[in-house]
PDB file of N, CA and C in Angstrom:
ATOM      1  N   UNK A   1      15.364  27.193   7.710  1.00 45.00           N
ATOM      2  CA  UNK A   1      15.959  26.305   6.748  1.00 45.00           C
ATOM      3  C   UNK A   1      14.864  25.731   5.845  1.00 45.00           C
ATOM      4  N   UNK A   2      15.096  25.527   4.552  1.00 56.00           N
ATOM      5  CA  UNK A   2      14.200  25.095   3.657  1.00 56.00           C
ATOM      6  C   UNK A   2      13.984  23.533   3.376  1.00 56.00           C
ATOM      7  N   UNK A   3      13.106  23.241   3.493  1.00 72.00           N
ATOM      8  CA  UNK A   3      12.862  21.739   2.959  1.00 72.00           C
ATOM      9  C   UNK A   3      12.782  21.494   1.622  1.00 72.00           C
ATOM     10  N   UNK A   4      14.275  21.094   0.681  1.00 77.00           N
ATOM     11  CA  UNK A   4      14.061  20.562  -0.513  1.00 77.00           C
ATOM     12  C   UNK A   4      14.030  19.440  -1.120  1.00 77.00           C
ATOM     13  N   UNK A   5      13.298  18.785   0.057  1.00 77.00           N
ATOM     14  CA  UNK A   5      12.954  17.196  -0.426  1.00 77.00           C
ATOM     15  C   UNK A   5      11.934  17.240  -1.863  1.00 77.00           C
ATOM     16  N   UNK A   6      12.034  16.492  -2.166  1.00 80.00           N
ATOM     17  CA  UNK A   6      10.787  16.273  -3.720  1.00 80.00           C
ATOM     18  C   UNK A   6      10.236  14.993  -3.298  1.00 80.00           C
ATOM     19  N   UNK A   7       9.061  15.088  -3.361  1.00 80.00           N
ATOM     20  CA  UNK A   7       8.223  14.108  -2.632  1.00 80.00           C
ATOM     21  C   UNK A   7       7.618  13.388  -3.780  1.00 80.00           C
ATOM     22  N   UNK A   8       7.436  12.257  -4.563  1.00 84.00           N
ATOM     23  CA  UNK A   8       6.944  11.324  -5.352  1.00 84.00           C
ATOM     24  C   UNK A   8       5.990  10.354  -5.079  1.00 84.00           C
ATOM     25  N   UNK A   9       4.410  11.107  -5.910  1.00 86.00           N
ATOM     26  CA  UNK A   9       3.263  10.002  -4.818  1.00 86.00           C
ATOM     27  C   UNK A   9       3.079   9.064  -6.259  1.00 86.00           C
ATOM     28  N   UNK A  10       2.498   8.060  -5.692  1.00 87.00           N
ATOM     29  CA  UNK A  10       2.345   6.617  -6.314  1.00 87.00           C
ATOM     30  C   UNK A  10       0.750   6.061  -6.067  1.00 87.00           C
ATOM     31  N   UNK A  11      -0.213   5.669  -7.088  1.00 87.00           N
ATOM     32  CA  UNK A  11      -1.225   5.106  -6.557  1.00 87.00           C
ATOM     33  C   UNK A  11      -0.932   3.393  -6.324  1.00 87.00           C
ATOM     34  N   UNK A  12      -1.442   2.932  -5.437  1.00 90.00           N
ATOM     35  CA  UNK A  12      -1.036   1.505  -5.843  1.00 90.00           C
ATOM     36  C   UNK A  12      -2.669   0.975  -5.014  1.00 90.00           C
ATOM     37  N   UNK A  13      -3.000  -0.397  -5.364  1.00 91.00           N
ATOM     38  CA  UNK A  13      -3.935  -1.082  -4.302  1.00 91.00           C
ATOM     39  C   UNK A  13      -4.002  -1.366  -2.959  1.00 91.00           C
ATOM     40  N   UNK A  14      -4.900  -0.814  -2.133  1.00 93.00           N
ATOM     41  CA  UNK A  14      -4.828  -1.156  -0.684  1.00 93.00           C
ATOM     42  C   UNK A  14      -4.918  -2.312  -0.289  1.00 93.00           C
ATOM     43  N   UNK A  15      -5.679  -3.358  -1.387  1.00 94.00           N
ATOM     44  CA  UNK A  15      -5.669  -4.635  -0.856  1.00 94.00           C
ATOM     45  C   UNK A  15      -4.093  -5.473  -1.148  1.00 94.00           C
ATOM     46  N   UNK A  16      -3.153  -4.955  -1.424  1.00 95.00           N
ATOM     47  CA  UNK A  16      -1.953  -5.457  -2.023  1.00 95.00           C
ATOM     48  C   UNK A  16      -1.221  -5.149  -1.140  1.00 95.00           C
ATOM     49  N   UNK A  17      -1.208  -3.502  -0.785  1.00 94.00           N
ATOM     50  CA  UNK A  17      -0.061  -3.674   1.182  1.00 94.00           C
ATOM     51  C   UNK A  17      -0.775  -4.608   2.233  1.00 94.00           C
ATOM     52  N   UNK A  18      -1.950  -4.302   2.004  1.00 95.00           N
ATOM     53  CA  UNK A  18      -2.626  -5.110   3.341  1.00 95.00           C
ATOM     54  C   UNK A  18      -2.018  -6.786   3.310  1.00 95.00           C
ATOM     55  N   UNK A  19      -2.566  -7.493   2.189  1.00 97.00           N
ATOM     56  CA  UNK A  19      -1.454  -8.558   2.066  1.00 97.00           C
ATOM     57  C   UNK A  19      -0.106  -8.729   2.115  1.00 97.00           C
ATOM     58  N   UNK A  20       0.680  -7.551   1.968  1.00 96.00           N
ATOM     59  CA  UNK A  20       2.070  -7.547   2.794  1.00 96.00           C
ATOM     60  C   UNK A  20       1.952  -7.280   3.820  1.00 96.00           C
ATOM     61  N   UNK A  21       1.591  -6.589   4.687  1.00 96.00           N
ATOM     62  CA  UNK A  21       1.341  -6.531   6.082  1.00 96.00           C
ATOM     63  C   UNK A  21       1.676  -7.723   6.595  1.00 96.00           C
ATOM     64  N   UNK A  22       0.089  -8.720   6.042  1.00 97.00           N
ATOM     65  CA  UNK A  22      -0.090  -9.791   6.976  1.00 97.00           C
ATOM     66  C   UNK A  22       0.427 -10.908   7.209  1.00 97.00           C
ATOM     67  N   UNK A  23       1.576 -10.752   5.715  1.00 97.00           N
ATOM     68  CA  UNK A  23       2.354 -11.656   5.364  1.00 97.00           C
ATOM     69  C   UNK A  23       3.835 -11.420   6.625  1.00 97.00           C
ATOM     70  N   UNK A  24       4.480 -10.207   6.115  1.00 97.00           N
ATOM     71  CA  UNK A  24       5.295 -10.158   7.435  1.00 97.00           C
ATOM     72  C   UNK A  24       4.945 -10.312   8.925  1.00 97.00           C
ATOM     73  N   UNK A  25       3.902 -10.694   9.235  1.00 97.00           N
ATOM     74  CA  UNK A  25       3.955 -11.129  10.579  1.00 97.00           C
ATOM     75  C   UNK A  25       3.878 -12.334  10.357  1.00 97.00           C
ATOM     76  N   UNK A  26       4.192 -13.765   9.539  1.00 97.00           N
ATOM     77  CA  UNK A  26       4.614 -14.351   9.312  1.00 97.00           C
ATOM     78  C   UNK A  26       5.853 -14.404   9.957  1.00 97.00           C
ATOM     79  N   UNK A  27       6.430 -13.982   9.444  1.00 96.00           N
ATOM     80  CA  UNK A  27       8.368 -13.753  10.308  1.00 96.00           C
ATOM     81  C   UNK A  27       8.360 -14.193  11.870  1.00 96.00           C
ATOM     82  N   UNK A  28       7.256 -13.434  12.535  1.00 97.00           N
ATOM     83  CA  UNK A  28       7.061 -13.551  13.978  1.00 97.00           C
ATOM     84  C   UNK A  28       7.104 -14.970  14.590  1.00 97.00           C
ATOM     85  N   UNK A  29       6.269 -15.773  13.387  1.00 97.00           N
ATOM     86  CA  UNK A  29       6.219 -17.273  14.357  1.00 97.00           C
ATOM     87  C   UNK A  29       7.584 -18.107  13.825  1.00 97.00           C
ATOM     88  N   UNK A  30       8.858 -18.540  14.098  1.00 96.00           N
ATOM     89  CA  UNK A  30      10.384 -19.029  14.271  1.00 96.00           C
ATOM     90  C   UNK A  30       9.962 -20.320  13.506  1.00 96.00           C
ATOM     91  N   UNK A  31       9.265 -20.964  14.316  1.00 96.00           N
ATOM     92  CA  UNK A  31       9.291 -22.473  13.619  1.00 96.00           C
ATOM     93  C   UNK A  31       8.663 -23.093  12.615  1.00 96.00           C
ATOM     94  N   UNK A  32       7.954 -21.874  12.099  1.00 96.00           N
ATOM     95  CA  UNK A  32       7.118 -22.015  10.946  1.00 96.00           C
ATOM     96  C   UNK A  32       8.062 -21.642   9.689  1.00 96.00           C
ATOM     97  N   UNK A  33       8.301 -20.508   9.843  1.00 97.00           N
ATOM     98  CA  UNK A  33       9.477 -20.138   8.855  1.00 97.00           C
ATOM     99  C   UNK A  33      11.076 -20.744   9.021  1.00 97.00           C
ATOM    100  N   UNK A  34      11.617 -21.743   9.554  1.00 97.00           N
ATOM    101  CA  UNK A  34      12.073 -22.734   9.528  1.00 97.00           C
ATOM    102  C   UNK A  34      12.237 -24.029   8.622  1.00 97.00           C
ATOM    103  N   UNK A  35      10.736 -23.825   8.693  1.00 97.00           N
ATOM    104  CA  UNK A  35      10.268 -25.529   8.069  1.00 97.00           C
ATOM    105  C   UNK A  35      10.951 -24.953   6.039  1.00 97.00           C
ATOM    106  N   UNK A  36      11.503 -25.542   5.983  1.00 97.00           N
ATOM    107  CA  UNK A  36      12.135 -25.425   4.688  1.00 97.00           C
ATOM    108  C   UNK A  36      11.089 -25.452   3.774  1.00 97.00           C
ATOM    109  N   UNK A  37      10.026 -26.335   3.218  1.00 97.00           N
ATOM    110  CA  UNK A  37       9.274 -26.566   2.497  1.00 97.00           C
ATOM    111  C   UNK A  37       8.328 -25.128   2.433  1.00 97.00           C
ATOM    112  N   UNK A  38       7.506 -24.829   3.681  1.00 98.00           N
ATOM    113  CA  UNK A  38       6.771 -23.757   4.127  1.00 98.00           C
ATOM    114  C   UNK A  38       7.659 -22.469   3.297  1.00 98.00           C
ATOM    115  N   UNK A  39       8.886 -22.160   4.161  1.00 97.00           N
ATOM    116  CA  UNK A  39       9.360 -21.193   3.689  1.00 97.00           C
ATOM    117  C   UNK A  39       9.927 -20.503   2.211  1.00 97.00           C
ATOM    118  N   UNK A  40       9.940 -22.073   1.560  1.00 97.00           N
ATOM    119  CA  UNK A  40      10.003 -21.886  -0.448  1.00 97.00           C
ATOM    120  C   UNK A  40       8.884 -21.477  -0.334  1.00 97.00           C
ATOM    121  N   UNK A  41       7.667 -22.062  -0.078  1.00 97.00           N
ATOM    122  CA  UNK A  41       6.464 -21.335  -1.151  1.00 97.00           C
ATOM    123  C   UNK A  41       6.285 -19.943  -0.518  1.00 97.00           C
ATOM    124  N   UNK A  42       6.242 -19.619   0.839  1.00 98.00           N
ATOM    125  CA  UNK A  42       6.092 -18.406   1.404  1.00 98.00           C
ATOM    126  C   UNK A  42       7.023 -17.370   0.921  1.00 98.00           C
ATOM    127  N   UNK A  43       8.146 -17.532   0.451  1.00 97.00           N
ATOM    128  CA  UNK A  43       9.241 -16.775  -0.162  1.00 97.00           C
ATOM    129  C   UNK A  43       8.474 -16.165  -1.561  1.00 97.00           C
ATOM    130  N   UNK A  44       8.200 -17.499  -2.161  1.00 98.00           N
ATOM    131  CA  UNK A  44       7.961 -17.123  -4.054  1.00 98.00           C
ATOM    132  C   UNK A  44       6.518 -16.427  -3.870  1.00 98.00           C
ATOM    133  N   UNK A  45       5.637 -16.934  -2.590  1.00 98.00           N
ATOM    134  CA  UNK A  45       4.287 -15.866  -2.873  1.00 98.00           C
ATOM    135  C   UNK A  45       4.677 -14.202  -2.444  1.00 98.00           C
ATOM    136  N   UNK A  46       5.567 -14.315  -1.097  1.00 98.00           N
ATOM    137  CA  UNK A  46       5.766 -12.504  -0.650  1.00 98.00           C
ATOM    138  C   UNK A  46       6.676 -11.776  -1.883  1.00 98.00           C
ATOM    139  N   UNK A  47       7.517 -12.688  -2.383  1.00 97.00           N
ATOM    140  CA  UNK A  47       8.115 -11.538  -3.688  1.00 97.00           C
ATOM    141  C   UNK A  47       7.107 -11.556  -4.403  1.00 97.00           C
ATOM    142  N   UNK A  48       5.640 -11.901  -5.011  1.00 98.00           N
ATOM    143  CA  UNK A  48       5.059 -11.742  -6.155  1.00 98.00           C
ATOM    144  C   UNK A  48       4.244 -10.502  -5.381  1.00 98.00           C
ATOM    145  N   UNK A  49       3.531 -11.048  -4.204  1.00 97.00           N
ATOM    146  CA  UNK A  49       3.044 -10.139  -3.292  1.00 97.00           C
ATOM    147  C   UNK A  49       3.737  -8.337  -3.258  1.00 97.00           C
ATOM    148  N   UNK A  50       5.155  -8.623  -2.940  1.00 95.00           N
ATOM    149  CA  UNK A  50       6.169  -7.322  -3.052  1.00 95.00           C
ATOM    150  C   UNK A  50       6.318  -6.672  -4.279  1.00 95.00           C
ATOM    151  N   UNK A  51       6.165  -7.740  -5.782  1.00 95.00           N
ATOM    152  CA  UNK A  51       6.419  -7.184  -6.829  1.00 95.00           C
ATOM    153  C   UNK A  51       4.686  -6.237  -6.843  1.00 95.00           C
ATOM    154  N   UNK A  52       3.593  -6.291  -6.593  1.00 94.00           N
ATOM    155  CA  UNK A  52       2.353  -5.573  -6.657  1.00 94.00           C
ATOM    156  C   UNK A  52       2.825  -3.936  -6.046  1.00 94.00           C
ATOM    157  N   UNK A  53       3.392  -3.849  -5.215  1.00 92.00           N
ATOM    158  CA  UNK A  53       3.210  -2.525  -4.488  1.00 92.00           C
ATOM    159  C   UNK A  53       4.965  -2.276  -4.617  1.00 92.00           C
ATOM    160  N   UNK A  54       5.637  -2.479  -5.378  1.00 90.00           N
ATOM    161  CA  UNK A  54       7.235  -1.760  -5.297  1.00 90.00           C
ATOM    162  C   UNK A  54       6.655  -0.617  -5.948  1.00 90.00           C
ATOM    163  N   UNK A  55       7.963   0.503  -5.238  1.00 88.00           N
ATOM    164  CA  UNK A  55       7.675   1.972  -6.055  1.00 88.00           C
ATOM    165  C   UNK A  55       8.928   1.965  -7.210  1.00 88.00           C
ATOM    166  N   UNK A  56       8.390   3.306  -7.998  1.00 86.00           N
ATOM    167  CA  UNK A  56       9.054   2.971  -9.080  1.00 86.00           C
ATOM    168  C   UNK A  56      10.542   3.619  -8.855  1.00 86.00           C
ATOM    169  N   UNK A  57      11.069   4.525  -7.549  1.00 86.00           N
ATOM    170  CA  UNK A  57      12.206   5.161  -7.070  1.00 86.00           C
ATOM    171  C   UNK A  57      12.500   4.356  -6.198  1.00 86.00           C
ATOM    172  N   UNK A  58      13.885   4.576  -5.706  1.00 86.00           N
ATOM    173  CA  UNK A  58      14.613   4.123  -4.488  1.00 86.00           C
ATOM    174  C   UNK A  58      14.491   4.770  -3.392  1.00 86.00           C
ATOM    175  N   UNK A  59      13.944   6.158  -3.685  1.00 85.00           N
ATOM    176  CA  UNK A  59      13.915   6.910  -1.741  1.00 85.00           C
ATOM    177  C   UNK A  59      13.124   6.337  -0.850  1.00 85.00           C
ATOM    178  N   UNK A  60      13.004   6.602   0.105  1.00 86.00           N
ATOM    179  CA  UNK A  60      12.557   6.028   1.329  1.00 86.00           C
ATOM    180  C   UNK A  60      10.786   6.409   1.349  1.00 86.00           C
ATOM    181  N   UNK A  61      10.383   5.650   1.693  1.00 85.00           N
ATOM    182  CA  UNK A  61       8.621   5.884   1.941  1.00 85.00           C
ATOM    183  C   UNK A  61       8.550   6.955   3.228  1.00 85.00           C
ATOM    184  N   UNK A  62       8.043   7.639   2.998  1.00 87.00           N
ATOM    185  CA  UNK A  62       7.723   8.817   3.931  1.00 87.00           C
ATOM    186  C   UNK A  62       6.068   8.796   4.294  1.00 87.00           C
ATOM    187  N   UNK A  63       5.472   8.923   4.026  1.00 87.00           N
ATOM    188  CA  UNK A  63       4.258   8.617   4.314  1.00 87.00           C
ATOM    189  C   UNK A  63       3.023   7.573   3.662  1.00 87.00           C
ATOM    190  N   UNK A  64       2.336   6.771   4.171  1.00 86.00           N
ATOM    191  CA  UNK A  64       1.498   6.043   3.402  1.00 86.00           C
ATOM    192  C   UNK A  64       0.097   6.538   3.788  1.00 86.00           C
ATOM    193  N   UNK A  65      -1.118   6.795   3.088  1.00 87.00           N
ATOM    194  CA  UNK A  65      -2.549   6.633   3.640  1.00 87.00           C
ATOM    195  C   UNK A  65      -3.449   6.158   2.003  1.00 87.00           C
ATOM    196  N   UNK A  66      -4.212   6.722   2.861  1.00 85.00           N
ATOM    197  CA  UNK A  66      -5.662   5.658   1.691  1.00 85.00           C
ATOM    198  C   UNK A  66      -6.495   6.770   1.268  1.00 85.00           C
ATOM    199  N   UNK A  67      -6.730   6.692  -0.274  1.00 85.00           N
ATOM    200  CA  UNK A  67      -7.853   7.677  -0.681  1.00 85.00           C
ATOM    201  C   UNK A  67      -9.039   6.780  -1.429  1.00 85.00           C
ATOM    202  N   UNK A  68      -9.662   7.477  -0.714  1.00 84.00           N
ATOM    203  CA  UNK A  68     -11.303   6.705  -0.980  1.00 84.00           C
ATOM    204  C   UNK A  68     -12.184   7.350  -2.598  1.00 84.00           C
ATOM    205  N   UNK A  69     -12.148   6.988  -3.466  1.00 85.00           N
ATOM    206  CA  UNK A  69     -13.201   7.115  -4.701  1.00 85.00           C
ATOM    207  C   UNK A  69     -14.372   6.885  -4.333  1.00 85.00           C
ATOM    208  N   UNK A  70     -15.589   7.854  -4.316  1.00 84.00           N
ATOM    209  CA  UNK A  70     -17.053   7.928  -4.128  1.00 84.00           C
ATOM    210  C   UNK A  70     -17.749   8.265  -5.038  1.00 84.00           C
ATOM    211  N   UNK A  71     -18.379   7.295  -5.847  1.00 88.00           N
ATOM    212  CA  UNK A  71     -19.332   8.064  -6.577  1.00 88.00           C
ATOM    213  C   UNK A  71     -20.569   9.207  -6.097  1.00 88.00           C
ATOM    214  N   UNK A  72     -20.876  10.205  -6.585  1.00 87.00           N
ATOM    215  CA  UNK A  72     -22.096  10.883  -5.835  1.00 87.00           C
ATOM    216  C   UNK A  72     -23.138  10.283  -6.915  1.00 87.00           C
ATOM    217  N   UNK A  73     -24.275   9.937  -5.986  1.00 88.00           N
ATOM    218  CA  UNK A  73     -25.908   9.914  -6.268  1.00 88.00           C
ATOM    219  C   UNK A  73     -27.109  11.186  -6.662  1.00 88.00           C
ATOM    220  N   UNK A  74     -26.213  12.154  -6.567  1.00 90.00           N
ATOM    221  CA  UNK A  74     -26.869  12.949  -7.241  1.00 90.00           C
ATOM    222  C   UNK A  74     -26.320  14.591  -8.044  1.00 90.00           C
ATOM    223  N   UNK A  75     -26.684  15.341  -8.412  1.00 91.00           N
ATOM    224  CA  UNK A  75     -25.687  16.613  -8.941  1.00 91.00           C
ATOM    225  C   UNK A  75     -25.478  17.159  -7.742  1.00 91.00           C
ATOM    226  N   UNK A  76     -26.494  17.398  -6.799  1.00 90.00           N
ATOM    227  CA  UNK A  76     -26.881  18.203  -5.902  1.00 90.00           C
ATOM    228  C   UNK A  76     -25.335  17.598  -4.553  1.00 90.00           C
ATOM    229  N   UNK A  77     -25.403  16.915  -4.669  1.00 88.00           N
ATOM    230  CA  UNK A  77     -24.555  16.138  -3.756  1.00 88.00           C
ATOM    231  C   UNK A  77     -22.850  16.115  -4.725  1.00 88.00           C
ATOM    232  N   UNK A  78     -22.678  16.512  -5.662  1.00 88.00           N
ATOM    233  CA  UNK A  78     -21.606  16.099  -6.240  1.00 88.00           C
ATOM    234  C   UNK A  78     -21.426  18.017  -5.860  1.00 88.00           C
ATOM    235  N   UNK A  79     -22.027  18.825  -6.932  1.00 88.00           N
ATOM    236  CA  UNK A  79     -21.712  20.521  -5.828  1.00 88.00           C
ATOM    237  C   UNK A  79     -21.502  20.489  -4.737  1.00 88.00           C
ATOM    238  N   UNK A  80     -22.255  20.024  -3.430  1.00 88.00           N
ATOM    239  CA  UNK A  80     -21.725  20.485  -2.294  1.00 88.00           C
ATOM    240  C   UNK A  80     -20.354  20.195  -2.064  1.00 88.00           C
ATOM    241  N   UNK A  81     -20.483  18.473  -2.108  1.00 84.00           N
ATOM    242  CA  UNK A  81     -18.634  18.210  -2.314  1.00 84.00           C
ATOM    243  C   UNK A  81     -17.260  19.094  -2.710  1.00 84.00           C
ATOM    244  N   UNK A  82     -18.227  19.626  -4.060  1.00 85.00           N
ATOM    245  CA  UNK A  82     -17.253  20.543  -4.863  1.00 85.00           C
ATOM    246  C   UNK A  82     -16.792  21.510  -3.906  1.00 85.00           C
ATOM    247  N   UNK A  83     -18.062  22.008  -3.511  1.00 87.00           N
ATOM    248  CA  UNK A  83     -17.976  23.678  -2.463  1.00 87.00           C
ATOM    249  C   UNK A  83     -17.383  23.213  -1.301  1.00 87.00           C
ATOM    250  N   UNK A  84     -17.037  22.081  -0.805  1.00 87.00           N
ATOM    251  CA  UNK A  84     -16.374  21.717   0.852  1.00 87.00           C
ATOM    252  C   UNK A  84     -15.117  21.704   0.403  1.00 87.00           C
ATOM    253  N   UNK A  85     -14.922  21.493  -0.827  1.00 79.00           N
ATOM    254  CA  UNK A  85     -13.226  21.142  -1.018  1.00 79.00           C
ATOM    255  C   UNK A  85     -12.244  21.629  -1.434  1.00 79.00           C
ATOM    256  N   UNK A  86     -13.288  23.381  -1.909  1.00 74.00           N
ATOM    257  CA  UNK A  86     -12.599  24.215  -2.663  1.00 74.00           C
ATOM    258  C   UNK A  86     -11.234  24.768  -1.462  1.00 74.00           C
ATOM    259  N   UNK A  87     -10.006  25.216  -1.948  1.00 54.00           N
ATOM    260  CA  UNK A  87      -9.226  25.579  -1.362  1.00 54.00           C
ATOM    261  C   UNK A  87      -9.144  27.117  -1.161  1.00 54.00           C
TER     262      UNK A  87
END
């Protein structure tokens, strides 16, 4: 059987999920998110937080990881790269 999913990648900032992350474990502690006052400002920062990393489709996230940008220090070092990555 064929897989005709269409897969849609997105760059976004790693430091912007990571702050959602750490924000939903927030949720975990009951009486904190309770406190009415707490939970207005915690509300209006995780939607600004959420508005950074929304995708621009509705399908479901299928995979997330991290790609690293390296500058090379030299030519000699920017070829080998080239030659490890050729397909």
């Amino acid at each position: 059987m064929e897989d005709n999913k269409k897969i849609i990648k997105t760059i976004q900032r790693l430091d912007w999920n990571l702050v959602s992350y750490f924000m939903q474990m927030f949720y975990w502690f009951t009486a904190v998110m309770q406190d009415e006052g707490f939970r207005e400002r915690f509300d209006s920062l995780y939607k600004y937080v959420s508005s950074k990393i929304v995708t621009p489709y509705k399908g479901d996230r299928t995979d997330e990881y991290v790609i690293v940008e390296q500058e090379a220090t030299s030519d000699e070092e920017y070829k080998a790269w080239l030659k490890s990555n050729k397909n």
